[in-house]
Coordinates of C-alpha atoms and ligand atoms in Angstrom, one line a residue:
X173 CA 92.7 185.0 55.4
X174 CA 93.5 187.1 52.3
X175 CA 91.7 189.6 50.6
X176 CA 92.1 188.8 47.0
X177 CA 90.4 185.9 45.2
X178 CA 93.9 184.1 44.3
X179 CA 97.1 183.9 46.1
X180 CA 99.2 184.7 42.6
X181 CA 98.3 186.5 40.3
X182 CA 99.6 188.6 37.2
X183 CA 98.7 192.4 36.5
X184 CA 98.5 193.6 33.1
X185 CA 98.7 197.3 33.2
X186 CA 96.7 198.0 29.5
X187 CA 97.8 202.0 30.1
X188 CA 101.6 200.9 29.8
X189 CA 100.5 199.0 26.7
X190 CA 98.5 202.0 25.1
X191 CA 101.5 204.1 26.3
X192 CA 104.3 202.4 24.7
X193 CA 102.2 202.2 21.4
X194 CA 102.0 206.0 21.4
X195 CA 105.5 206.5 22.0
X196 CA 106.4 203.8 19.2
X197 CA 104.2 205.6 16.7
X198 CA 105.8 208.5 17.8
X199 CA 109.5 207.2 17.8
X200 CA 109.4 205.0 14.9
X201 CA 106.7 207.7 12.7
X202 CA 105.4 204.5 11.0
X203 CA 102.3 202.7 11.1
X204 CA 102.3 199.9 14.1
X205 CA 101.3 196.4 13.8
X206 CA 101.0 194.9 17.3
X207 CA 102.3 191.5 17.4
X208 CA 100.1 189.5 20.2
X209 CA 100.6 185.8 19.4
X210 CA 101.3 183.7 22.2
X211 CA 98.3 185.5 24.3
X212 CA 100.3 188.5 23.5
X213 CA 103.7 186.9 25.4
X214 CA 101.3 185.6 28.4
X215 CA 99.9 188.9 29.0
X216 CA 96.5 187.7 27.7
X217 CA 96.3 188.8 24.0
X218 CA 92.6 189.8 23.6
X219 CA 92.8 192.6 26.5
X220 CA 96.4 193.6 25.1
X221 CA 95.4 193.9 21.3
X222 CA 92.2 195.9 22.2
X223 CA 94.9 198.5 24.1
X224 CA 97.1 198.4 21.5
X225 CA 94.2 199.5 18.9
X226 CA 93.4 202.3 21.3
X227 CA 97.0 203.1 21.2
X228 CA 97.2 203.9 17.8
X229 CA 97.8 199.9 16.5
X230 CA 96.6 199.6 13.0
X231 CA 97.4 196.0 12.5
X232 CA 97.7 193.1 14.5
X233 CA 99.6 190.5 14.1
X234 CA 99.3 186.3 15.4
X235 CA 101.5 183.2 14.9
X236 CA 98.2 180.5 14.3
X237 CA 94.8 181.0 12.7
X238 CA 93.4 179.8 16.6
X239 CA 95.1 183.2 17.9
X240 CA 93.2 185.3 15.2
X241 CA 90.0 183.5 16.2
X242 CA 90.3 184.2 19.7
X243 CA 90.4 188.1 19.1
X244 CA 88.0 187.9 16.5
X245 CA 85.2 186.3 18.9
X246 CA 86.5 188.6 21.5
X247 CA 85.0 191.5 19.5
X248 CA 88.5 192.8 17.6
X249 CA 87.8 194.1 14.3
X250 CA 91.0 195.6 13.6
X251 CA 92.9 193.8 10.1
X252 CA 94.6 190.5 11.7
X253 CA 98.1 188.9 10.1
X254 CA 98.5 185.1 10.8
X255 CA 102.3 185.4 10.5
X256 CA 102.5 181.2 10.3
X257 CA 100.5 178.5 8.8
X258 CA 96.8 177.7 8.2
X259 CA 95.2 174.8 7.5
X260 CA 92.3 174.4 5.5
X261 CA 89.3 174.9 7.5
X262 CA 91.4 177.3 9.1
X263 CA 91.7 179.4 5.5
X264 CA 87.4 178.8 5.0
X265 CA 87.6 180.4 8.7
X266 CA 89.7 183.0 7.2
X267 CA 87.8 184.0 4.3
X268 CA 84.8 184.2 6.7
X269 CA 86.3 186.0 9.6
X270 CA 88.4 188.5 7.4
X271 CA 91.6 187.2 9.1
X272 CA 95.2 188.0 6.1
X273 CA 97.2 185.2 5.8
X274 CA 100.6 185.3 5.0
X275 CA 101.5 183.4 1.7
X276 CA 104.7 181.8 1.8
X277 CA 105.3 178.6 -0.5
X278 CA 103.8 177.0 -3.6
X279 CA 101.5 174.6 -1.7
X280 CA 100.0 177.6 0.2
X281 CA 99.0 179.2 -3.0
X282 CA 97.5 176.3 -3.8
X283 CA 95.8 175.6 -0.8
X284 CA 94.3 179.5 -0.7
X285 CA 93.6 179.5 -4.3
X286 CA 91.3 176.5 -4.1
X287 CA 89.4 177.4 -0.7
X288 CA 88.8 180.9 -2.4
X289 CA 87.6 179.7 -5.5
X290 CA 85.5 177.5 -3.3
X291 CA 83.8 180.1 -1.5
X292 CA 83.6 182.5 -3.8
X293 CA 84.8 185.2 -1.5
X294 CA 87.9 186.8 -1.3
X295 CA 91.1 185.8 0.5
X296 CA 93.2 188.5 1.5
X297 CA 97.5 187.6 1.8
X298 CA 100.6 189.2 2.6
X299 CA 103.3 187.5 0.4
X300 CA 106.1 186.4 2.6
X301 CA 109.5 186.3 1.0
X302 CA 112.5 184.4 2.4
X303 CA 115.6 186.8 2.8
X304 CA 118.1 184.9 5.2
X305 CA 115.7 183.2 8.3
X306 CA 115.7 180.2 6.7
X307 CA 112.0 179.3 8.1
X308 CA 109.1 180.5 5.9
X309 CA 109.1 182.5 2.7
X310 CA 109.3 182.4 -1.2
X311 CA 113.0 183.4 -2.5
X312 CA 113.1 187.0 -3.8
X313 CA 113.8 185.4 -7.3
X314 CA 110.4 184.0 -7.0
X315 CA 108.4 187.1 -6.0
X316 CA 107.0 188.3 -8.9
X317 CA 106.1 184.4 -10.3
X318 CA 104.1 184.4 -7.5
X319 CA 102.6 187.8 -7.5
X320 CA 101.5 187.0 -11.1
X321 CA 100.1 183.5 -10.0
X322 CA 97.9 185.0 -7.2
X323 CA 97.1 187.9 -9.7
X324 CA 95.4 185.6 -12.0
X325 CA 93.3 184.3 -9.2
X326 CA 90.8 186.5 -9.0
X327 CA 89.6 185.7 -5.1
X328 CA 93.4 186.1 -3.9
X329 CA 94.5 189.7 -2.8
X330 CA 97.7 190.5 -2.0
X331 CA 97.3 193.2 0.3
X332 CA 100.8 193.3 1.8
X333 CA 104.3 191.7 1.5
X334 CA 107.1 191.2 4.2
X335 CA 110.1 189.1 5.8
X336 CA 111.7 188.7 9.0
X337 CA 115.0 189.8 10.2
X338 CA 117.5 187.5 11.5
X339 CA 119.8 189.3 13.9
X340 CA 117.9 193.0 14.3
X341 CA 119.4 192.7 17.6
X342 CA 123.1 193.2 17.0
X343 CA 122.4 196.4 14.6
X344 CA 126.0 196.1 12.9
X345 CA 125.6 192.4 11.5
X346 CA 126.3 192.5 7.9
X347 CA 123.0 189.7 7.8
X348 CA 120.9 192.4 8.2
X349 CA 122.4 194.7 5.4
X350 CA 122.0 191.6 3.1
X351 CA 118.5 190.6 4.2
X352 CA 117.1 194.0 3.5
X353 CA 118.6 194.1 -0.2
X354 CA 116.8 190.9 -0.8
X355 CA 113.8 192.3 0.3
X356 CA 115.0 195.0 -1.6
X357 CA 114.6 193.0 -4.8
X358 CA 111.8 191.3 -4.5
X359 CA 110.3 194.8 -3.8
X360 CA 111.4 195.5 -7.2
X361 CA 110.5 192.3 -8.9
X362 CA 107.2 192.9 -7.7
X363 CA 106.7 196.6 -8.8
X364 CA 107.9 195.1 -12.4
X365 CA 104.5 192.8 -12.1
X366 CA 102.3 196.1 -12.0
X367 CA 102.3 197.2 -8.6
X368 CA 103.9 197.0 -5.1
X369 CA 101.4 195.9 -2.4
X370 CA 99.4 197.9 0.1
X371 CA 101.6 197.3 3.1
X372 CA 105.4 196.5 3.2
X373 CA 107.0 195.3 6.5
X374 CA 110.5 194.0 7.8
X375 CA 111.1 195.5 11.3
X376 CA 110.6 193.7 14.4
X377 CA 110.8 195.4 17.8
X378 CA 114.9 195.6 17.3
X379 CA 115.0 196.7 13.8
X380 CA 112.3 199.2 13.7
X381 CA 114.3 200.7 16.5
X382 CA 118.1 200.2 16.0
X383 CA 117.1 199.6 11.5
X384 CA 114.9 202.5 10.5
X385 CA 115.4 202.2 7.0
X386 CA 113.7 198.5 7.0
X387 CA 110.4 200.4 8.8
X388 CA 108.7 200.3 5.5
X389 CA 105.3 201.5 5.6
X390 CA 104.8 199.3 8.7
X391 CA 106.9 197.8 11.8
X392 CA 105.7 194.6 13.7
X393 CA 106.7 194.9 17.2
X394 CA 105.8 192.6 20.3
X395 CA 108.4 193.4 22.8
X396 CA 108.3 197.1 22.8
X397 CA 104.9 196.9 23.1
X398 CA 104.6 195.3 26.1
X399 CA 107.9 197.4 27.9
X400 CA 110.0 194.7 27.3
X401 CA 113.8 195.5 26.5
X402 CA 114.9 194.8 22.9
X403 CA 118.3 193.1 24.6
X404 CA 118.3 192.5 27.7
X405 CA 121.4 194.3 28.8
X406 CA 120.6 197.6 27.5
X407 CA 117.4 199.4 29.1
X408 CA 114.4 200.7 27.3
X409 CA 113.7 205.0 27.7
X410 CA 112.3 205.5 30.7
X411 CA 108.9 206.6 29.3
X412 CA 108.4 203.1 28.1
X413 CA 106.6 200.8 30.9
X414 CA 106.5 197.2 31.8
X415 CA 103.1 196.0 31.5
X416 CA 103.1 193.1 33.1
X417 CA 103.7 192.4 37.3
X418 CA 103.8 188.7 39.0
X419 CA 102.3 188.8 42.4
X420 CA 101.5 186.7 45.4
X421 CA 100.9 186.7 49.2
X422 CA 103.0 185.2 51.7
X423 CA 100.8 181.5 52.5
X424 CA 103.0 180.6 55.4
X425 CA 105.8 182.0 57.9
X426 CA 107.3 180.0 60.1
X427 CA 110.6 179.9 62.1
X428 CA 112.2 177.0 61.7
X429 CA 114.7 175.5 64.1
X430 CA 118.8 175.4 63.0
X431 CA 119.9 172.3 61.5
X432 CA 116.1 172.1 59.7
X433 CA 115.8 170.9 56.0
X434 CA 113.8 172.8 53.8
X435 CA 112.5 171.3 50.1
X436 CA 113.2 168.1 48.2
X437 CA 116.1 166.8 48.4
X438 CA 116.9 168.7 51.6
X439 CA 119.0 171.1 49.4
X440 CA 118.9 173.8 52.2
X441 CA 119.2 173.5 56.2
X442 CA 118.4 176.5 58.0
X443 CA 122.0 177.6 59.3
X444 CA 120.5 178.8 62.9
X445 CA 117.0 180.1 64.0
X446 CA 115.6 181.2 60.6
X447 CA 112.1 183.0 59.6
X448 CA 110.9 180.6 56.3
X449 CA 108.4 182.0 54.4
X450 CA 105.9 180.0 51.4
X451 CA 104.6 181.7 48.3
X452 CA 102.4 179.5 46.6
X453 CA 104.4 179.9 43.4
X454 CA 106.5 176.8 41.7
X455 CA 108.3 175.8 38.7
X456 CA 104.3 174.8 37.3
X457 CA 103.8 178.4 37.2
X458 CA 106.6 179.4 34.6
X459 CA 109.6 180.0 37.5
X460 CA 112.6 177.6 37.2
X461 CA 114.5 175.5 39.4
X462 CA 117.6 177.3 39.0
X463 CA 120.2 178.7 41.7
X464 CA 119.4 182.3 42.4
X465 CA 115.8 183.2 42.4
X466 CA 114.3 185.3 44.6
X467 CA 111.0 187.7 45.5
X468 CA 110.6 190.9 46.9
X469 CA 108.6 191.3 50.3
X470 CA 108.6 193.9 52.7
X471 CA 110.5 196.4 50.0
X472 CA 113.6 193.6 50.4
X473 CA 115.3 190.8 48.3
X474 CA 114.3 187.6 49.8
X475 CA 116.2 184.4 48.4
X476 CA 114.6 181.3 47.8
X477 CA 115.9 178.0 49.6
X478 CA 115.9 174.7 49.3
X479 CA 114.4 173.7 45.3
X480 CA 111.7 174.8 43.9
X481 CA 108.3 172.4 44.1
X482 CA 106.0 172.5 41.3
X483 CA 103.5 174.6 42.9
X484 CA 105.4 176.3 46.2
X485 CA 108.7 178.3 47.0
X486 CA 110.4 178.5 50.1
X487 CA 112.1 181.8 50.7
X488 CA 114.4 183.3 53.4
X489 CA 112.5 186.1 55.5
X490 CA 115.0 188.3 57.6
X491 CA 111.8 188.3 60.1
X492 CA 108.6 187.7 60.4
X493 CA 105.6 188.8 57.9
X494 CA 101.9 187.9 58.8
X495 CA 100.2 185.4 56.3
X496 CA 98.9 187.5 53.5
X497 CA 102.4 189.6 53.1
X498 CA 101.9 190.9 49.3
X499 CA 105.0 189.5 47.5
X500 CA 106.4 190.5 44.3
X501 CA 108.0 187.9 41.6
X502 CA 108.3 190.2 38.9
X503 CA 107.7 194.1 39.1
X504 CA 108.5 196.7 41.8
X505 CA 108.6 197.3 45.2
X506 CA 109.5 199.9 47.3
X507 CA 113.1 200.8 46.0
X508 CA 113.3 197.1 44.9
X509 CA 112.8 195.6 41.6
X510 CA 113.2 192.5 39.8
X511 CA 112.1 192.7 35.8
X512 CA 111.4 189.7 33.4
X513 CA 114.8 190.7 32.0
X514 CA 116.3 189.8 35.3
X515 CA 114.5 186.4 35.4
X516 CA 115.4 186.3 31.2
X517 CA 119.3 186.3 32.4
X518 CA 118.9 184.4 35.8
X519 CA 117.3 181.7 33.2
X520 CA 119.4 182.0 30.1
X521 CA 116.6 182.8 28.5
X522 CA 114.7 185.3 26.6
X523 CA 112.1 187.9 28.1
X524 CA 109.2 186.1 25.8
X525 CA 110.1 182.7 27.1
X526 CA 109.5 184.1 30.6
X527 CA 106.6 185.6 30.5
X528 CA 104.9 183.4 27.7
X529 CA 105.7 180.4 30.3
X530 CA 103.7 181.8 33.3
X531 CA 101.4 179.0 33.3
X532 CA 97.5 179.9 32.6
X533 CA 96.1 179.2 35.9
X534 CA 97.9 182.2 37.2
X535 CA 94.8 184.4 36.7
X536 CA 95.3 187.8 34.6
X537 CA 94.0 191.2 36.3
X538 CA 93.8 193.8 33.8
X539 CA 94.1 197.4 34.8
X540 CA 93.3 200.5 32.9
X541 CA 92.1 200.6 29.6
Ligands
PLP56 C1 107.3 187.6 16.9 C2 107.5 188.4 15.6 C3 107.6 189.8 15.6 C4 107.7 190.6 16.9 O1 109.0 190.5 17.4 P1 109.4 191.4 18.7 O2 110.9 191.2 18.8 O3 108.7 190.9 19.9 O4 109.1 192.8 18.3 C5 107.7 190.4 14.4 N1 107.6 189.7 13.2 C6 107.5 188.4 13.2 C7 107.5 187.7 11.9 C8 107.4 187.6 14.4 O5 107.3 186.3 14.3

């Protein structure tokens, strides 16, 4: 009946991602890491991070020790930043696997300092400070306390130091001026302690763009990365591509008499004679029962009816299409396109909760690289 081994699928186009990390090196003209936590936003992080590193990444960067792991047994040997916590057979794992982890409080010194004393092998750390996220971090007053605490331990190495910005996105908001000058002075608290780290980072996708005096010696972007928009309203240069399309084929096409119900709840009644087609997509998969979605199929926008099951949707064909039909939920076709930022605003959500929400059984295909 159809000629591919699954009826939805996503494609990962690894020459978008090794594109956009040429133009961000070239655009931002500071050392990238790539951020791939969350299986690099859903688009499968070991594949991604390996295009990234052939795009130029020099860094990669991770959420959870598990994420590091992953790319470390799939054959990564690039330097690795767990941006969150670790526990402690996660930092043994560490020491072992040369994975960084980022520092960020009193008990995580202590933690570190006594696994690396343990093994008797060296733990390397980027020192996190707190400038206005309110999440993870040690104040800037704190910075140099610290620096001269992991100092003294002599299987601790801090390798880098960073925060996070708040609001990157909205360029003029007067957090971001004051975040940066408390980086600013735990910078300069730590350069009274000797030295200043290795690697200094602030800029996510939106500041190492719209920000570029918080670039540092090294940005952290996800989004860009992967041809995601920094906001959704405003479009990315045109060389940048979207790496990721949602695909399926058409399962069933029927017509379906006037006055017919269609779905759950019989939300939907074909108004006369009506072509109703079935994509074997649902709200299981990462789409949401909101008002408005829709897929592309035969170059045209084809609204969904009725609500969306957990593993189907029902849409409205203007005619017949034979079983098979490829269908697009996210990507192009023909003169047609729907992006995850269209989805992100359908949803009232953001790009990453999109696509990080495609649900795993939706098998990756990997092009290019
Ligand atoms: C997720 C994350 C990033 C990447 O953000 P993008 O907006 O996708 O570029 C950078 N830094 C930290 C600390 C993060 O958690």
């Amino acid at each position: 009946m159809m000629d591919v081994s699954s009826p939805l699928w996503l494609e990962i186009d690894l020459n978008a991602v090794q594109n956009n990390c040429a133009h961000i090196l070239r655009e931002t003209q500071t050392p990238l890491m790539a951020i791939v936590k969350a299986d690099a936003y859903g688009h499968g992080a070991v594949e991604v991070a390996r295009a990234a590193v052939k795009g130029g990444a020099v860094w990669l960067g991770v959420a959870r020790f598990g994420e590091a792991r992953e790319l470390r047994e799939g054959g990564i040997r690039a330097p690795i930043l767990v941006l969150g916590a670790a526990t402690s057979n996660e930092v043994d794992e560490a020491i072992a696997r040369d994975v960084t982890l980022a520092l960020y409080s009193f008990e995580t010194l202590e933690l570190y300092a006594a696994r690396a004393r343990r093994a008797s092998l060296p733990l390397k750390i980027h020192l996190k400070v707190e400038t206005g996220m309110g999440r993870l971090g040690v104040f800037p007053e704190d910075a140099a306390a610290f620096a001269r605490r992991v100092r003294a331990e002599k299987n601790i190495l801090i390798d880098g130091v960073f925060s996070h910005l708040a609001a990157a996105e909205e360029p003029d908001n007067l957090l971001n001026a004051l975040q940066l000058k408390r980086f600013q002075s735990a910078l300069g608290a730590l350069q009274g302690t000797g030295a200043l780290p290795r690697w200094i980072h602030l800029a996510n996708s939106a500041a190492a763009f719209y920000l570029p005096q918080t670039r540092f010696n090294l940005v952290r972007v996800g989004n860009v990365l992967l041809g995601l928009r920094i906001r959704i309203d405003e479009p990315l240069p045109e060389h940048y591509k979207p790496a990721l399309t949602w695909k399926a084929r058409l399962v069933s096409c029927r017509r379906l008499p006037a006055g017919w119900s269609v779905g759950y709840g019989a939300e939907y009644t074909a108004r006369q004679e009506e072509w109703i087609g079935v994509i074997p997509a649902g709200y299981g998969d990462g789409l949401r029962r909101v008002d408005g979605n829709a897929v592309l199929i035969g170059g045209e926008v084809c609204p969904a009816v009725g609500r969306l099951c957990l593993d189907q949707t029902m849409v409205l064909l203007p005619r017949a299409y034979p079983i098979g039909e490829e269908v697009v939920i996210i990507g192009r076709q023909g003169a047609r396109s729907i992006w995850v930022h269209d989805l992100a605003a359908l949803y009232r959500a953001s790009q990453v909760e999109v696509t990080s929400l495609i649900h795993r059984r939706v098998p990756r295909i990997f092009l290019g690289g």
